[in-house]
């Protein structure tokens, strides 16, 4: 079984930065895709960014140029650097992974999830 634990969320002002971390345990980390998703109150969970086992990255249009996803396979961890935060970035942020390949831009593509970390951006 895979366990994911997110950390790094908090309350910040618009324009500030945060760095989210996702620590994985339970299996070998490196070959597998990692994704970050978010869910705001009353909204569906949405894709934010993903990094494939080989290092290829993908981003939602609304975070391009502001967020950067990365991974450190030696530490079994993934990260989401969030700059120029906006109030509309307020949400619970989740990291996710899986043990198979294929499409990776939708929440349904992932099988393991963390508990989430709250990010609140005030105006």
GROMACS .gro file of C-alpha atoms in nm:
model
  123
    1UNK     CA    1   0.000   0.000   0.000
    2UNK     CA    2   0.120   0.349  -0.086
    3UNK     CA    3   0.096   0.636   0.160
    4UNK     CA    4   0.119   1.000   0.060
    5UNK     CA    5   0.151   1.287   0.305
    6UNK     CA    6   0.128   1.649   0.194
    7UNK     CA    7   0.262   1.945   0.386
    8UNK     CA    8   0.343   2.312   0.336
    9UNK     CA    9   0.000   2.466   0.305
   10UNK     CA   10  -0.103   2.777   0.492
   11UNK     CA   11  -0.255   3.124   0.486
   12UNK     CA   12  -0.075   3.376   0.268
   13UNK     CA   13  -0.147   3.703   0.094
   14UNK     CA   14  -0.194   3.751  -0.277
   15UNK     CA   15   0.142   3.760  -0.452
   16UNK     CA   16   0.314   3.542  -0.193
   17UNK     CA   17   0.469   3.201  -0.248
   18UNK     CA   18   0.429   2.857  -0.092
   19UNK     CA   19   0.606   2.528  -0.147
   20UNK     CA   20   0.402   2.213  -0.102
   21UNK     CA   21   0.569   1.881  -0.034
   22UNK     CA   22   0.443   1.527  -0.084
   23UNK     CA   23   0.624   1.242   0.089
   24UNK     CA   24   0.557   0.892  -0.043
   25UNK     CA   25   0.613   0.560   0.128
   26UNK     CA   26   0.518   0.201   0.073
   27UNK     CA   27   0.683   0.131  -0.262
   28UNK     CA   28   0.950   0.246  -0.504
   29UNK     CA   29   0.878   0.603  -0.597
   30UNK     CA   30   1.083   0.677  -0.904
   31UNK     CA   31   0.913   0.506  -1.200
   32UNK     CA   32   0.568   0.647  -1.134
   33UNK     CA   33   0.378   0.960  -1.227
   34UNK     CA   34   0.298   1.212  -0.956
   35UNK     CA   35   0.019   1.464  -0.977
   36UNK     CA   36  -0.106   1.763  -0.784
   37UNK     CA   37  -0.476   1.841  -0.779
   38UNK     CA   38  -0.687   2.091  -0.591
   39UNK     CA   39  -1.043   2.122  -0.475
   40UNK     CA   40  -1.215   2.442  -0.373
   41UNK     CA   41  -1.540   2.443  -0.173
   42UNK     CA   42  -1.834   2.352  -0.394
   43UNK     CA   43  -1.612   2.263  -0.689
   44UNK     CA   44  -1.481   1.943  -0.839
   45UNK     CA   45  -1.125   1.831  -0.789
   46UNK     CA   46  -0.912   1.971  -1.071
   47UNK     CA   47  -0.574   1.898  -1.221
   48UNK     CA   48  -0.293   2.138  -1.131
   49UNK     CA   49   0.033   1.976  -1.242
   50UNK     CA   50   0.196   1.639  -1.300
   51UNK     CA   51   0.544   1.502  -1.337
   52UNK     CA   52   0.605   1.171  -1.507
   53UNK     CA   53   0.853   0.911  -1.390
   54UNK     CA   54   1.093   1.030  -1.659
   55UNK     CA   55   1.061   1.395  -1.550
   56UNK     CA   56   0.822   1.532  -1.813
   57UNK     CA   57   0.593   1.794  -1.663
   58UNK     CA   58   0.244   1.918  -1.746
   59UNK     CA   59   0.049   2.211  -1.605
   60UNK     CA   60  -0.304   2.341  -1.604
   61UNK     CA   61  -0.328   2.664  -1.801
   62UNK     CA   62  -0.426   2.864  -1.494
   63UNK     CA   63  -0.092   2.789  -1.319
   64UNK     CA   64   0.150   2.801  -1.611
   65UNK     CA   65   0.433   3.040  -1.537
   66UNK     CA   66   0.346   3.054  -1.166
   67UNK     CA   67   0.371   2.696  -1.036
   68UNK     CA   68   0.654   2.447  -1.076
   69UNK     CA   69   0.632   2.076  -1.005
   70UNK     CA   70   0.944   1.876  -0.922
   71UNK     CA   71   1.046   1.548  -0.765
   72UNK     CA   72   1.337   1.406  -0.568
   73UNK     CA   73   1.339   1.031  -0.618
   74UNK     CA   74   1.610   0.982  -0.356
   75UNK     CA   75   1.374   1.134  -0.098
   76UNK     CA   76   1.058   0.974  -0.238
   77UNK     CA   77   0.911   1.320  -0.257
   78UNK     CA   78   0.739   1.555  -0.496
   79UNK     CA   79   0.701   1.930  -0.465
   80UNK     CA   80   0.484   2.210  -0.593
   81UNK     CA   81   0.640   2.555  -0.586
   82UNK     CA   82   0.361   2.811  -0.606
   83UNK     CA   83   0.452   3.172  -0.683
   84UNK     CA   84   0.238   3.481  -0.741
   85UNK     CA   85  -0.052   3.323  -0.558
   86UNK     CA   86  -0.401   3.455  -0.620
   87UNK     CA   87  -0.716   3.436  -0.408
   88UNK     CA   88  -0.863   3.197  -0.665
   89UNK     CA   89  -0.582   2.952  -0.584
   90UNK     CA   90  -0.748   2.893  -0.248
   91UNK     CA   91  -0.825   2.521  -0.218
   92UNK     CA   92  -0.722   2.195  -0.059
   93UNK     CA   93  -0.424   2.063  -0.253
   94UNK     CA   94  -0.375   1.690  -0.296
   95UNK     CA   95  -0.089   1.487  -0.432
   96UNK     CA   96  -0.154   1.159  -0.608
   97UNK     CA   97   0.031   0.872  -0.765
   98UNK     CA   98  -0.035   0.539  -0.929
   99UNK     CA   99   0.126   0.209  -1.023
  100UNK     CA  100   0.041   0.201  -1.393
  101UNK     CA  101   0.095   0.411  -1.706
  102UNK     CA  102  -0.148   0.587  -1.937
  103UNK     CA  103  -0.336   0.919  -1.932
  104UNK     CA  104  -0.237   1.124  -1.631
  105UNK     CA  105  -0.420   1.455  -1.639
  106UNK     CA  106  -0.742   1.357  -1.467
  107UNK     CA  107  -0.815   1.265  -1.106
  108UNK     CA  108  -0.959   0.933  -1.221
  109UNK     CA  109  -0.616   0.839  -1.360
  110UNK     CA  110  -0.470   0.810  -1.008
  111UNK     CA  111  -0.515   0.541  -0.746
  112UNK     CA  112  -0.336   0.674  -0.438
  113UNK     CA  113  -0.409   1.005  -0.269
  114UNK     CA  114  -0.283   1.206   0.023
  115UNK     CA  115  -0.508   1.367   0.281
  116UNK     CA  116  -0.462   1.715   0.137
  117UNK     CA  117  -0.321   2.043   0.264
  118UNK     CA  118  -0.515   2.369   0.282
  119UNK     CA  119  -0.392   2.670   0.090
  120UNK     CA  120  -0.568   2.999   0.158
  121UNK     CA  121  -0.476   3.315  -0.029
  122UNK     CA  122  -0.617   3.642   0.101
  123UNK     CA  123  -0.662   3.948  -0.117
   0.00000   0.00000   0.00000
